[in-house]
Tab-separated table of C-alpha atoms in Angstrom:
chain	number	residue	atom	x	y	z
A	99	MET	CA	0.000	0.000	0.000
A	100	THR	CA	1.397	3.356	-0.949
A	101	ARG	CA	0.578	6.717	0.453
A	102	PRO	CA	1.226	10.112	-1.066
A	103	LEU	CA	4.131	12.112	0.196
A	104	PRO	CA	2.811	14.595	2.758
A	105	LEU	CA	3.565	18.095	1.541
A	106	PRO	CA	4.945	20.313	2.835
A	107	LEU	CA	7.239	18.669	5.358
A	108	PRO	CA	7.687	21.374	7.992
A	109	TRP	CA	8.663	18.723	10.519
A	110	ALA	CA	11.379	17.177	8.315
A	111	LEU	CA	15.026	18.061	8.862
A	112	ASP	CA	17.069	19.278	5.902
A	113	TRP	CA	18.835	15.940	5.358
A	114	GLU	CA	15.485	14.126	5.593
A	115	ARG	CA	13.991	16.435	2.960
A	116	ARG	CA	16.936	15.810	0.640
A	117	LEU	CA	16.625	12.013	0.911
A	118	ILE	CA	12.843	12.135	0.411
A	119	ALA	CA	13.131	14.573	-2.518
A	120	VAL	CA	15.320	12.088	-4.438
A	121	VAL	CA	12.254	9.985	-5.299
A	122	GLY	CA	10.422	12.940	-6.833
A	123	ASP	CA	6.697	12.360	-7.391
A	124	GLN	CA	6.871	8.584	-7.032
A	125	PRO	CA	4.655	7.094	-4.326
A	126	ILE	CA	6.459	6.027	-1.181
A	127	PRO	CA	5.187	2.782	0.369
A	128	ALA	CA	4.817	2.467	4.121
A	129	TYR	CA	7.960	1.164	5.793
A	130	GLY	CA	7.756	-2.610	6.253
A	131	SER	CA	4.759	-3.048	3.915
A	132	CYS	CA	4.624	-5.664	1.148
A	133	ASP	CA	5.282	-2.915	-1.430
A	134	TRP	CA	8.311	-1.774	0.557
A	135	HIS	CA	9.690	-5.335	0.754
A	136	ALA	CA	9.220	-5.710	-3.024
A	137	LEU	CA	11.603	-2.815	-3.713
A	138	PRO	CA	15.298	-3.510	-4.371
A	139	GLU	CA	17.498	-2.997	-1.326
A	140	ASN	CA	19.372	-0.132	-2.995
A	141	SER	CA	16.154	1.686	-4.023
A	142	ALA	CA	15.922	5.385	-3.210
A	143	ILE	CA	12.203	4.850	-2.609
A	144	ARG	CA	12.984	2.238	0.037
A	145	VAL	CA	15.379	4.687	1.714
A	146	ALA	CA	12.764	7.463	1.563
A	147	ALA	CA	10.229	5.171	3.275
A	148	CYS	CA	12.752	4.478	6.042
A	149	VAL	CA	13.458	8.205	6.403
A	150	LEU	CA	9.723	8.969	6.635
A	151	ALA	CA	9.278	6.283	9.297
A	152	ALA	CA	12.276	7.551	11.276
A	153	ALA	CA	11.106	11.168	11.012
A	154	ALA	CA	7.620	10.165	12.121
A	155	TRP	CA	9.082	8.396	15.152
A	156	ARG	CA	11.351	11.347	15.926
A	157	THR	CA	8.496	13.825	15.796
A	158	TYR	CA	6.120	11.478	17.661
A	159	THR	CA	8.520	11.254	20.614
A	160	ASP	CA	9.520	14.920	20.519
A	161	PRO	CA	8.547	16.572	23.836
A	162	ALA	CA	6.709	19.384	22.044
A	163	GLU	CA	4.663	16.840	20.063
A	164	VAL	CA	3.936	14.814	23.204
A	165	ALA	CA	2.777	18.008	24.930
A	166	ARG	CA	0.586	18.901	21.928
A	167	ARG	CA	-1.102	15.471	21.921
A	168	LEU	CA	-1.579	15.618	25.681
A	169	ARG	CA	-3.145	19.089	25.385
A	170	LEU	CA	-5.542	17.798	22.706
A	171	GLU	CA	-6.472	14.833	24.901
A	172	ILE	CA	-7.069	17.053	27.942
A	173	ASP	CA	-9.136	19.514	25.870
A	174	GLU	CA	-11.234	16.650	24.521
A	175	ALA	CA	-11.774	15.253	28.024
A	176	ARG	CA	-12.835	18.705	29.255
A	177	GLU	CA	-15.262	19.059	26.350
A	178	LEU	CA	-16.773	15.637	27.104
A	179	ASP	CA	-17.082	16.595	30.766
A	180	ARG	CA	-18.801	19.845	29.786
A	181	LEU	CA	-21.228	17.936	27.565
A	182	GLU	CA	-21.999	15.506	30.395
A	183	GLN	CA	-22.667	18.435	32.744
A	184	ASP	CA	-25.009	19.914	30.147
A	185	LEU	CA	-26.838	16.584	30.032
A	186	ASP	CA	-27.058	16.559	33.825
A	187	HIS	CA	-28.835	19.924	33.689
A	188	TRP	CA	-31.553	18.996	31.190
A	189	THR	CA	-32.063	15.304	31.934
A	190	PRO	CA	-33.869	15.806	35.294
A	191	THR	CA	-36.136	18.401	33.684
A	192	LEU	CA	-36.941	16.064	30.838
A	193	THR	CA	-37.564	13.261	33.299
A	194	ARG	CA	-39.924	15.465	35.331
A	195	GLN	CA	-41.784	16.388	32.153
A	196	GLN	CA	-42.050	12.738	31.176
A	197	ALA	CA	-43.202	11.750	34.654
A	198	ALA	CA	-45.892	14.420	34.557
A	199	ALA	CA	-47.035	13.213	31.138
A	200	TYR	CA	-47.101	9.578	32.249
A	201	SER	CA	-48.950	10.361	35.483
A	202	ARG	CA	-51.929	11.913	33.689
A	203	SER	CA	-54.765	9.434	33.814
A	204	ARG	CA	-55.717	7.931	30.514
A	205	PRO	CA	-58.487	5.517	29.703
A	206	SER	CA	-57.591	1.827	29.889
A	207	GLN	CA	-58.094	-0.566	26.985
A	208	GLY	CA	-61.229	-1.836	28.719
A	209	GLU	CA	-62.625	1.675	29.117
A	210	LEU	CA	-61.936	2.476	25.459
A	211	ALA	CA	-63.681	-0.745	24.402
A	212	ARG	CA	-66.713	0.130	26.570
A	213	ARG	CA	-66.817	3.646	25.063
A	214	ARG	CA	-66.742	2.098	21.587
A	215	LYS	CA	-69.490	-0.307	22.654
A	216	ASP	CA	-67.340	-3.340	21.780
A	217	PRO	CA	-68.156	-5.974	24.436
A	218	ALA	CA	-65.751	-8.581	22.965
A	219	ALA	CA	-62.802	-6.138	23.146
A	220	ALA	CA	-63.870	-5.055	26.645
A	221	ALA	CA	-63.921	-8.677	27.821
A	222	ARG	CA	-60.512	-9.337	26.217
A	223	ALA	CA	-59.061	-6.214	27.871
A	224	GLY	CA	-60.478	-7.314	31.224
A	225	ARG	CA	-58.843	-10.754	30.887
A	226	GLN	CA	-55.536	-9.152	29.939
A	227	ALA	CA	-55.674	-6.752	32.884
A	228	ALA	CA	-56.460	-9.626	35.260
A	229	ALA	CA	-53.590	-11.726	33.872
A	230	ILE	CA	-51.171	-8.814	34.253
A	231	ALA	CA	-52.362	-8.097	37.799
A	232	GLU	CA	-51.901	-11.765	38.695
A	233	ALA	CA	-48.459	-11.974	37.118
A	234	PHE	CA	-47.242	-8.662	38.551
A	235	PRO	CA	-49.089	-7.927	41.796
A	236	LEU	CA	-48.681	-4.424	43.133
A	237	GLN	CA	-46.917	-4.192	46.465
A	238	GLU	CA	-48.773	-2.552	49.292
A	239	GLY	CA	-48.422	1.202	49.213
A	240	ALA	CA	-47.583	1.230	45.512
A	241	ALA	CA	-50.039	2.733	43.139
């Protein structure tokens, strides 16, 4: 697998730029990839891939780069914490609104069937309500 040469290379040292520039516009495979192994050992492209890998490692372990990544991670954690706090502020309100909506009395299936004058549906709803009450009895004090 090849990847395009990242341009510009502000992080590359002068000698790294010179070795990478030797390959021109040719794609540089990732160091250690199958495409890299297929290159001759004296290939300038193979050398450029090694230089890119070494430069990436050098910049990855550079204290300024480590500090930059740590700052990004801390900023992201703070943003997630802020979002969670925002959720904490609206979730109880939403829950109270939902509880109020759910607590409003609504007609049961049996009542709706009686209003529609459908005795078969009313009987079926009564049997279902009885089966539910038997399967899940309410504890004393619960309503």
